[in-house]
Amino acid sequence: MVSTPVAAIANSGRQYLPPSSETTSPNQCLMPLTAKVNEQDHLEVGGCDVVTLVQRFGSPLYILDEQTLRTACRQYRDAFQQYYSGESLVIYASKAWNCLAVCAIVNSEGLGIDVVSGGELYTALQAGVPGETLYFHGNNKSRAELEMAIAANCTVVVDNWLELETLSQMAIAAAQPVRVMLRLTPGIECHTHEYIRTGHLDSKFGFDPDQMDAVFSFVKAQSGLDCVGLHAHIGSQIFELQAHQDLTGVMVQWLAKAAAYGLPVRELDIGGGLGIRYTEADEPPTIDRWVQVVCDGITAACQQHNLALPKLIAEPGRSLIGPACVTAYTIGSQKTVPGIRTYIAVDGGMSDNPRPITYQSVYRAVVANQMSAPATETVTVAGKHCESGDIVIKQAHLPPTQSGDVLVVLSTGAYNYSMASNYNRLPRPAAVLVNAGEANIILQRESNADLIRHDRLPERLAPGFERAIL
Ligand code: LLP
């Protein structure tokens, strides 16, 4: 089959498409790296015709391109090896998309995994990820979650005093030291949505800088805590390199302080946050450039403080998985409000992608079954939920469409499935992993029976039961 690269189509003036192959950094691409247009004029991802995938697996359908995910993992890993002379580890922030297959792929690329709940931890362990490569985050871990983390031999990223004290007691009771890192709020502002900023001082996460002296003294006195390092995360979908560069200097200062307290700190985790391109207007730096800035910053700051290079850890989520996935929907009803807009409704929406309604996120879409048709219309893509705000894309530039066409929303790998819900009792979509023409189900589509699996009907409400007449 002859396939035309997406960039060639984009430049030909036919359907308006992103020039995805001008860069090899997945976070700068609107389409997965393997995206092509085939002879049927259909979008192809991972060697699979998207229209055929929808016929086979139904819609909405998350389509995850294995090659794009693996490429992003390798770019992070290789860049750290290139720019940092100390030890390094990339850990995938699995809150972006946690499921067995994704954990297994990321683990097979030599990355660790950041988990934030017993559920994410359980999934990673079930996928065969070794506990030693897992980092457990969260601002309110339960005792049961901490027990799971200790039993699995994870590193626990301690967020607050209660957790510190609880862990210390648990370690003594178990007569086994617990490996911990301390999360602090670095006091760095960055330009991103208010809900996804975490590094500024008014954040629910981490210890305040003015608590750190007390924290270091406390930890030093606890024989059960092996304090291996420090952690900070300043936010998500960040395009400016300056914020992370500033963070490196701040964190090395804290590392020097912790070392001065006699703590055996040897790891520094600078969090994640590198942004991705959702539309042509987004201009994130490449993965390579981000890693270089971080590595140079840590190296220079360590030299300045005369400190040995710590094991440097980064925990990207969005920039690893976001660009690797697209969501395919089937177009249904349309409604034109004269002089105002045309709504095109798809068979999913805020339950499979809550980002537009939550953060006013903007996405791009293409019509997978007529890729070379010119995008002559500007329409509003609506979800099918009973809520006026359930809009997938407010202003989508598309060719004329009709019921049955396959609409593909781009860059949906991060925080879509992981934040999906059953609102309006919609079953959550299936996900397929595509690679070299093969498509494997990695998440089964939920059925109506799944929706009531945990419902319980008290006997007095069961059908046929005669109602008491008061
Ligand atoms: N590390 C920590 C401690 C985090 O809290 C996060 C994201 C990451 C790493 C990964 O950040 P990333 O590389 O993905 O930017 N639901 C929001 C994003 C919330 C991010 C939460 N923390 C969204 O859909 O935009």
XYZ file of C-alpha atoms and ligand atoms in Angstrom:
495
model
C 0.000 0.000 0.000
C 1.342 3.429 -0.917
C 1.012 5.889 1.925
C 1.524 9.615 1.837
C 3.140 11.238 4.866
C 0.778 13.587 6.648
C 3.144 16.520 6.152
C 3.028 16.111 2.381
C -0.759 16.255 2.445
C -0.656 19.277 4.698
C 1.620 21.144 2.363
C -0.341 20.223 -0.727
C -3.174 22.614 0.140
C -5.784 19.876 0.237
C -7.166 19.073 3.673
C -5.661 21.394 6.226
C -3.435 19.170 8.303
C -0.613 19.643 10.747
C 2.942 19.343 9.423
C 3.705 16.644 11.921
C 6.894 15.254 10.433
C 8.890 18.464 10.527
C 10.050 17.496 14.003
C 10.878 14.174 15.561
C 10.057 15.225 19.102
C 6.643 13.608 19.681
C 5.527 16.425 21.998
C 5.756 18.855 19.068
C 3.614 16.689 16.791
C -0.124 16.978 16.455
C -0.345 13.473 15.054
C 1.312 10.250 16.191
C 4.642 9.779 14.395
C 3.266 6.929 12.259
C 0.252 8.914 10.969
C -0.253 8.613 7.212
C -2.975 8.946 4.632
C -3.525 5.744 2.683
C -4.851 5.028 -0.810
C -8.450 5.049 0.432
C -7.816 8.619 1.618
C -8.164 7.358 5.180
C -6.029 8.235 8.170
C -3.705 5.444 9.149
C -1.970 5.178 12.528
C 0.531 2.486 13.441
C -0.069 0.937 10.021
C -3.803 0.541 10.770
C -6.605 2.226 8.861
C -8.534 4.213 11.451
C -11.867 3.756 9.652
C -11.361 0.001 9.677
C -10.427 0.116 13.356
C -13.733 1.830 14.128
C -15.639 -0.747 12.069
C -13.873 -3.509 13.986
C -13.791 -2.137 17.538
C -16.560 0.473 17.565
C -16.393 4.070 18.726
C -15.434 6.087 20.627
C -12.063 4.399 20.377
C -8.743 5.419 21.892
C -6.004 4.490 19.399
C -2.581 4.343 21.018
C 0.469 4.305 18.751
C 3.155 2.154 20.333
C 5.950 3.619 18.230
C 5.244 7.196 19.299
C 5.142 6.225 22.971
C 8.369 4.241 22.712
C 10.068 7.046 20.780
C 9.205 9.568 23.477
C 10.501 7.201 26.199
C 13.771 6.748 24.307
C 14.195 10.448 23.630
C 13.940 11.230 27.337
C 16.232 8.358 28.310
C 18.840 9.059 25.623
C 18.879 12.789 26.291
C 19.589 12.243 29.992
C 22.419 9.908 29.042
C 23.786 12.502 26.646
C 23.565 15.605 28.840
C 24.073 14.302 32.365
C 27.252 12.687 33.574
C 25.666 11.327 36.753
C 23.077 8.582 37.081
C 19.576 9.369 35.846
C 16.141 7.812 35.733
C 13.024 8.801 33.844
C 9.824 7.793 35.573
C 6.500 7.907 33.772
C 3.809 9.881 35.623
C 1.175 7.247 35.122
C -1.683 9.498 36.242
C -1.624 10.581 32.579
C -2.783 7.083 31.553
C -2.410 4.115 33.822
C -3.315 0.660 32.534
C -1.508 -2.677 32.243
C -0.288 -2.276 28.667
C 1.002 1.273 29.093
C 2.856 0.322 32.300
C 4.367 -2.705 30.548
C 5.577 -0.678 27.542
C 7.105 2.064 29.638
C 8.785 -0.492 31.913
C 10.197 -2.335 28.907
C 11.838 0.943 27.819
C 13.715 1.078 31.122
C 11.629 3.824 32.696
C 10.367 3.801 36.273
C 6.776 4.708 37.101
C 5.200 7.359 39.330
C 1.992 6.172 40.971
C -0.393 8.197 43.121
C -2.843 5.681 44.509
C -3.168 2.084 45.566
C -4.982 1.485 42.273
C -2.161 2.846 40.112
C 0.383 0.933 42.199
C -1.599 -2.297 41.916
C -1.862 -1.892 38.138
C 1.871 -1.260 37.723
C 2.749 -4.281 39.866
C 0.296 -6.465 37.946
C 1.966 -5.305 34.733
C 5.248 -6.707 36.061
C 6.910 -3.411 36.982
C 9.482 -3.985 39.765
C 8.615 -2.165 42.996
C 12.094 -0.629 43.226
C 11.368 1.453 40.119
C 8.067 2.784 41.479
C 7.688 6.152 43.201
C 4.563 6.683 45.264
C 3.217 10.257 45.322
C 0.138 11.878 46.822
C -0.918 14.428 49.412
C -3.191 12.121 51.398
C -2.035 8.540 51.115
C -4.026 6.176 53.273
C -2.383 3.818 55.724
C -3.400 0.903 53.508
C -1.712 2.580 50.526
C 1.456 3.172 52.526
C 1.448 -0.479 53.588
C 1.139 -1.513 49.941
C 3.998 0.789 48.970
C 6.276 -0.538 51.710
C 5.434 -4.158 50.905
C 6.236 -3.504 47.232
C 9.523 -1.770 48.143
C 8.615 1.492 46.394
C 10.155 4.839 47.174
C 7.551 6.909 49.014
C 7.521 10.606 48.142
C 6.445 12.086 51.460
C 4.148 15.073 51.189
C 3.359 16.222 54.757
C 3.928 15.822 58.479
C 1.206 13.261 59.089
C 2.676 10.991 56.454
C 6.184 11.463 57.755
C 5.185 10.501 61.272
C 3.026 7.591 60.141
C 5.761 6.184 57.933
C 8.343 6.510 60.633
C 6.153 4.479 63.023
C 5.370 1.921 60.338
C 9.051 1.476 59.539
C 9.888 0.906 63.207
C 7.018 -1.560 63.595
C 8.142 -3.447 60.496
C 11.810 -3.229 61.556
C 12.549 -2.288 57.950
C 13.739 1.157 56.840
C 11.494 2.859 54.297
C 13.022 4.642 51.334
C 11.565 8.149 51.169
C 11.935 11.377 49.265
C 10.648 14.676 50.602
C 8.359 16.773 48.433
C 8.709 20.495 48.839
C 6.922 23.475 47.353
C 9.672 25.352 45.546
C 7.868 28.683 45.229
C 8.107 28.867 41.458
C 5.315 30.362 39.381
C 4.771 29.112 35.865
C 2.300 30.016 33.165
C -0.243 27.278 32.901
C -3.838 26.682 33.921
C -4.447 27.506 37.580
C -5.673 23.968 38.364
C -2.480 22.330 37.133
C 0.043 24.626 38.810
C 1.651 23.069 41.853
C 4.974 24.766 42.430
C 3.726 28.099 43.795
C 3.572 28.494 47.545
C -0.218 28.307 47.874
C -0.403 24.662 46.837
C -1.916 21.679 48.617
C 1.197 19.640 47.802
C 4.447 19.308 49.677
C 6.225 20.937 52.589
C 6.538 24.717 52.664
C 10.117 25.992 52.410
C 9.905 27.435 55.929
C 9.153 23.980 57.338
C 12.166 22.324 55.786
C 14.585 22.857 58.662
C 12.191 21.162 61.049
C 11.531 18.404 58.520
C 15.243 17.718 57.984
C 15.898 17.552 61.746
C 12.932 15.226 62.264
C 13.925 12.894 59.439
C 17.534 12.807 60.603
C 16.354 11.510 63.980
C 14.220 8.694 62.509
C 16.134 5.464 62.174
C 13.299 3.976 60.122
C 13.491 6.521 57.321
C 16.122 6.273 54.602
C 15.793 9.739 53.101
C 17.259 9.312 49.628
C 16.359 12.689 48.196
C 14.082 15.572 47.403
C 11.236 16.109 45.002
C 9.330 19.017 43.476
C 6.873 19.412 40.621
C 5.928 22.854 39.402
C 2.983 22.183 37.120
C 1.861 20.741 33.831
C 1.630 21.759 30.145
C 4.528 24.202 30.589
C 6.218 25.700 27.511
C 8.726 28.046 29.130
C 12.108 26.489 29.874
C 12.937 29.173 32.409
C 10.653 27.733 35.102
C 12.417 24.366 35.080
C 15.814 26.002 34.848
C 14.977 28.034 37.962
C 13.762 24.885 39.658
C 17.135 23.158 39.236
C 18.914 25.933 41.133
C 16.323 25.968 43.920
C 16.392 22.200 44.326
C 20.169 21.945 44.467
C 20.173 24.565 47.220
C 17.782 22.381 49.194
C 19.866 19.336 48.479
C 22.926 21.107 49.887
C 20.930 22.016 52.967
C 19.692 18.444 53.470
C 23.252 17.166 53.096
C 24.387 19.683 55.701
C 21.875 18.109 58.102
C 23.654 14.823 57.526
C 20.846 13.260 55.498
C 22.034 10.647 52.989
C 20.386 12.464 50.077
C 21.536 11.177 46.687
C 18.501 11.626 44.391
C 16.801 14.704 43.023
C 13.421 14.435 41.341
C 12.478 17.551 39.414
C 8.972 16.382 38.456
C 7.402 16.568 35.021
C 5.481 19.267 33.226
C 6.832 19.625 29.682
C 3.954 20.719 27.447
C 2.737 19.265 24.166
C 1.187 20.635 20.996
C -2.604 20.368 20.956
C -3.023 22.931 18.178
C -0.777 24.688 15.696
C -0.587 27.627 18.098
C 1.214 25.580 20.767
C 4.990 25.743 20.670
C 6.556 23.538 23.299
C 10.324 22.998 23.354
C 11.530 19.549 22.288
C 12.066 16.763 24.808
C 15.784 16.914 24.038
C 16.004 20.638 24.744
C 14.033 20.357 27.994
C 16.298 17.578 29.249
C 19.393 19.536 28.263
C 18.255 22.612 30.189
C 17.476 20.549 33.272
C 20.756 18.620 33.138
C 22.843 21.739 32.562
C 21.042 23.500 35.402
C 21.629 20.699 37.907
C 25.249 20.218 36.832
C 26.061 23.920 37.136
C 24.304 24.284 40.494
C 26.064 21.216 41.915
C 29.421 22.606 40.831
C 28.575 25.892 42.486
C 27.672 24.151 45.754
C 30.529 21.695 45.442
C 28.091 18.772 45.592
C 28.421 15.379 43.933
C 25.890 14.935 41.138
C 22.738 13.325 42.522
C 20.807 10.646 40.669
C 18.615 12.886 38.557
C 14.996 11.864 38.145
C 12.338 13.409 35.919
C 8.728 12.308 35.836
C 7.006 13.339 32.615
C 3.490 12.174 31.895
C 1.777 14.237 29.209
C 4.810 14.573 26.924
C 5.330 10.798 26.924
C 1.826 9.601 26.191
C -0.201 12.623 25.035
C 0.838 12.720 21.375
C 0.763 8.918 21.022
C -3.020 8.629 21.058
C -5.975 9.832 19.014
C -9.655 9.322 19.780
C -11.943 8.211 16.966
C -15.646 9.089 17.173
C -18.536 8.490 14.822
C -20.398 11.615 13.778
C -24.155 11.507 14.400
C -26.650 14.342 14.410
C -26.002 17.878 13.216
C -27.802 21.081 14.087
C -27.420 24.472 12.447
C -28.409 27.557 14.402
C -28.763 30.062 11.538
C -26.254 32.859 11.690
C -24.622 31.403 14.794
C -23.056 27.976 14.350
C -23.393 24.378 13.258
C -23.116 21.669 15.874
C -21.788 18.285 14.877
C -22.440 15.668 17.550
C -20.148 12.718 18.225
C -20.803 9.524 20.171
C -18.651 10.473 23.171
C -17.536 13.706 24.788
C -16.877 14.814 28.327
C -16.974 11.266 29.702
C -14.031 10.137 27.561
C -12.302 13.542 27.411
C -13.167 15.836 30.320
C -10.340 18.276 29.552
C -12.281 20.803 27.427
C -15.002 21.244 30.047
C -12.546 21.183 32.947
C -9.698 23.328 31.647
C -11.149 24.879 28.468
C -8.560 22.803 26.587
C -8.483 23.179 22.833
C -8.060 20.207 20.491
C -7.641 19.629 16.753
C -9.585 17.114 14.726
C -9.601 15.586 11.261
C -12.135 13.507 9.357
C -10.458 10.127 9.009
C -12.482 8.869 6.041
C -11.862 11.888 3.783
C -8.430 13.124 4.628
C -7.783 15.067 1.443
C -11.097 16.958 1.418
C -10.516 20.663 1.986
C -11.450 22.003 5.406
C -14.008 24.532 4.264
C -16.253 24.656 7.327
C -15.900 25.875 10.868
C -18.169 23.894 13.166
C -18.613 23.085 16.834
C -18.020 19.465 17.768
C -20.430 18.569 20.567
C -20.418 15.570 22.852
C -23.521 13.514 23.520
C -23.912 14.268 27.228
C -26.860 16.105 28.688
C -24.900 19.209 29.430
C -24.562 22.296 27.232
C -20.892 22.627 28.179
C -20.115 19.213 26.726
C -18.266 20.610 23.731
C -15.252 18.709 22.409
C -14.015 21.467 20.067
C -15.597 24.896 19.879
C -14.146 25.851 16.515
C -13.167 22.876 14.412
C -12.023 23.406 10.826
C -13.347 20.438 8.892
C -14.560 19.429 5.462
C -18.349 19.050 5.139
C -19.326 15.976 7.133
C -22.280 13.673 7.408
C -23.620 11.146 9.843
C -21.358 8.092 9.889
C -18.114 9.942 9.192
C -15.219 9.205 11.538
C -13.942 12.220 13.418
C -10.507 11.856 14.975
C -9.438 14.135 17.812
C -5.668 14.434 18.119
C -3.248 14.255 21.057
C -5.640 12.575 23.467
C -3.213 10.223 25.223
C -2.780 12.242 28.386
C -5.454 12.732 31.023
C -8.294 11.500 28.818
C -8.789 7.823 29.646
C -7.340 8.414 33.113
C -9.960 11.081 33.853
C -12.788 9.353 32.012
C -16.079 8.787 33.788
C -19.382 7.082 33.271
C -21.328 10.346 33.282
C -24.819 9.775 31.923
C -23.985 6.080 32.323
C -21.975 5.934 29.167
C -19.739 2.874 29.073
C -16.079 3.894 28.850
C -14.506 3.384 25.380
C -12.178 0.640 24.276
C -8.505 1.330 23.620
C -6.378 -0.382 20.992
C -2.627 -0.449 20.765
C -1.486 -0.159 17.158
C 1.900 -1.103 15.782
C 3.105 -2.141 12.322
C -0.390 -2.917 11.083
C -1.448 -4.872 14.179
C -4.141 -3.699 16.582
C -4.503 -5.195 20.048
C -7.214 -4.361 22.534
C -5.638 -2.968 25.692
C -8.851 -1.756 27.304
C -12.045 -3.620 26.662
C -15.058 -1.420 25.918
C -17.347 -1.337 28.939
C -20.764 -2.885 28.488
C -24.094 -1.894 29.973
C -23.708 -4.879 32.288
C -20.402 -3.398 33.506
C -22.268 -0.239 34.409
C -24.475 -1.999 36.939
C -21.846 -4.491 38.128
C -21.449 -2.724 41.467
C -25.049 -1.570 41.823
C -26.990 -3.283 44.575
C -30.766 -3.344 44.742
C -32.115 -3.745 48.278
C -34.621 -6.550 48.329
C -37.491 -4.224 49.236
C -36.916 -2.332 45.963
C -36.618 -5.402 43.769
C -39.054 -5.672 40.853
C -42.246 -7.439 41.870
C -42.015 -6.454 45.522
C -45.283 -4.975 46.665
C -44.822 -1.444 47.907
C -45.895 -0.752 51.441
C -48.858 1.596 51.402
C -48.482 4.185 54.065
N 4.789 14.592 38.833
C 3.833 15.033 39.650
C 4.068 15.043 41.094
C 2.615 15.475 39.129
O 1.671 15.918 39.950
C 2.406 15.443 37.728
C 1.141 15.880 37.156
C 3.440 14.959 36.919
C 4.627 14.542 37.505
C 3.317 14.859 35.440
O 3.135 16.080 34.830
P 3.091 16.154 33.219
O 4.446 15.771 32.688
O 2.043 15.210 32.764
O 2.757 17.560 32.926
N -5.284 16.635 34.544
C -4.496 17.768 34.123
C -3.043 17.580 34.447
C -2.790 17.354 35.914
C -1.337 17.109 36.185
C -1.168 16.539 37.534
N 0.178 16.276 37.875
C -4.698 17.981 32.620
O -5.449 17.235 32.017
O -4.135 18.904 32.063
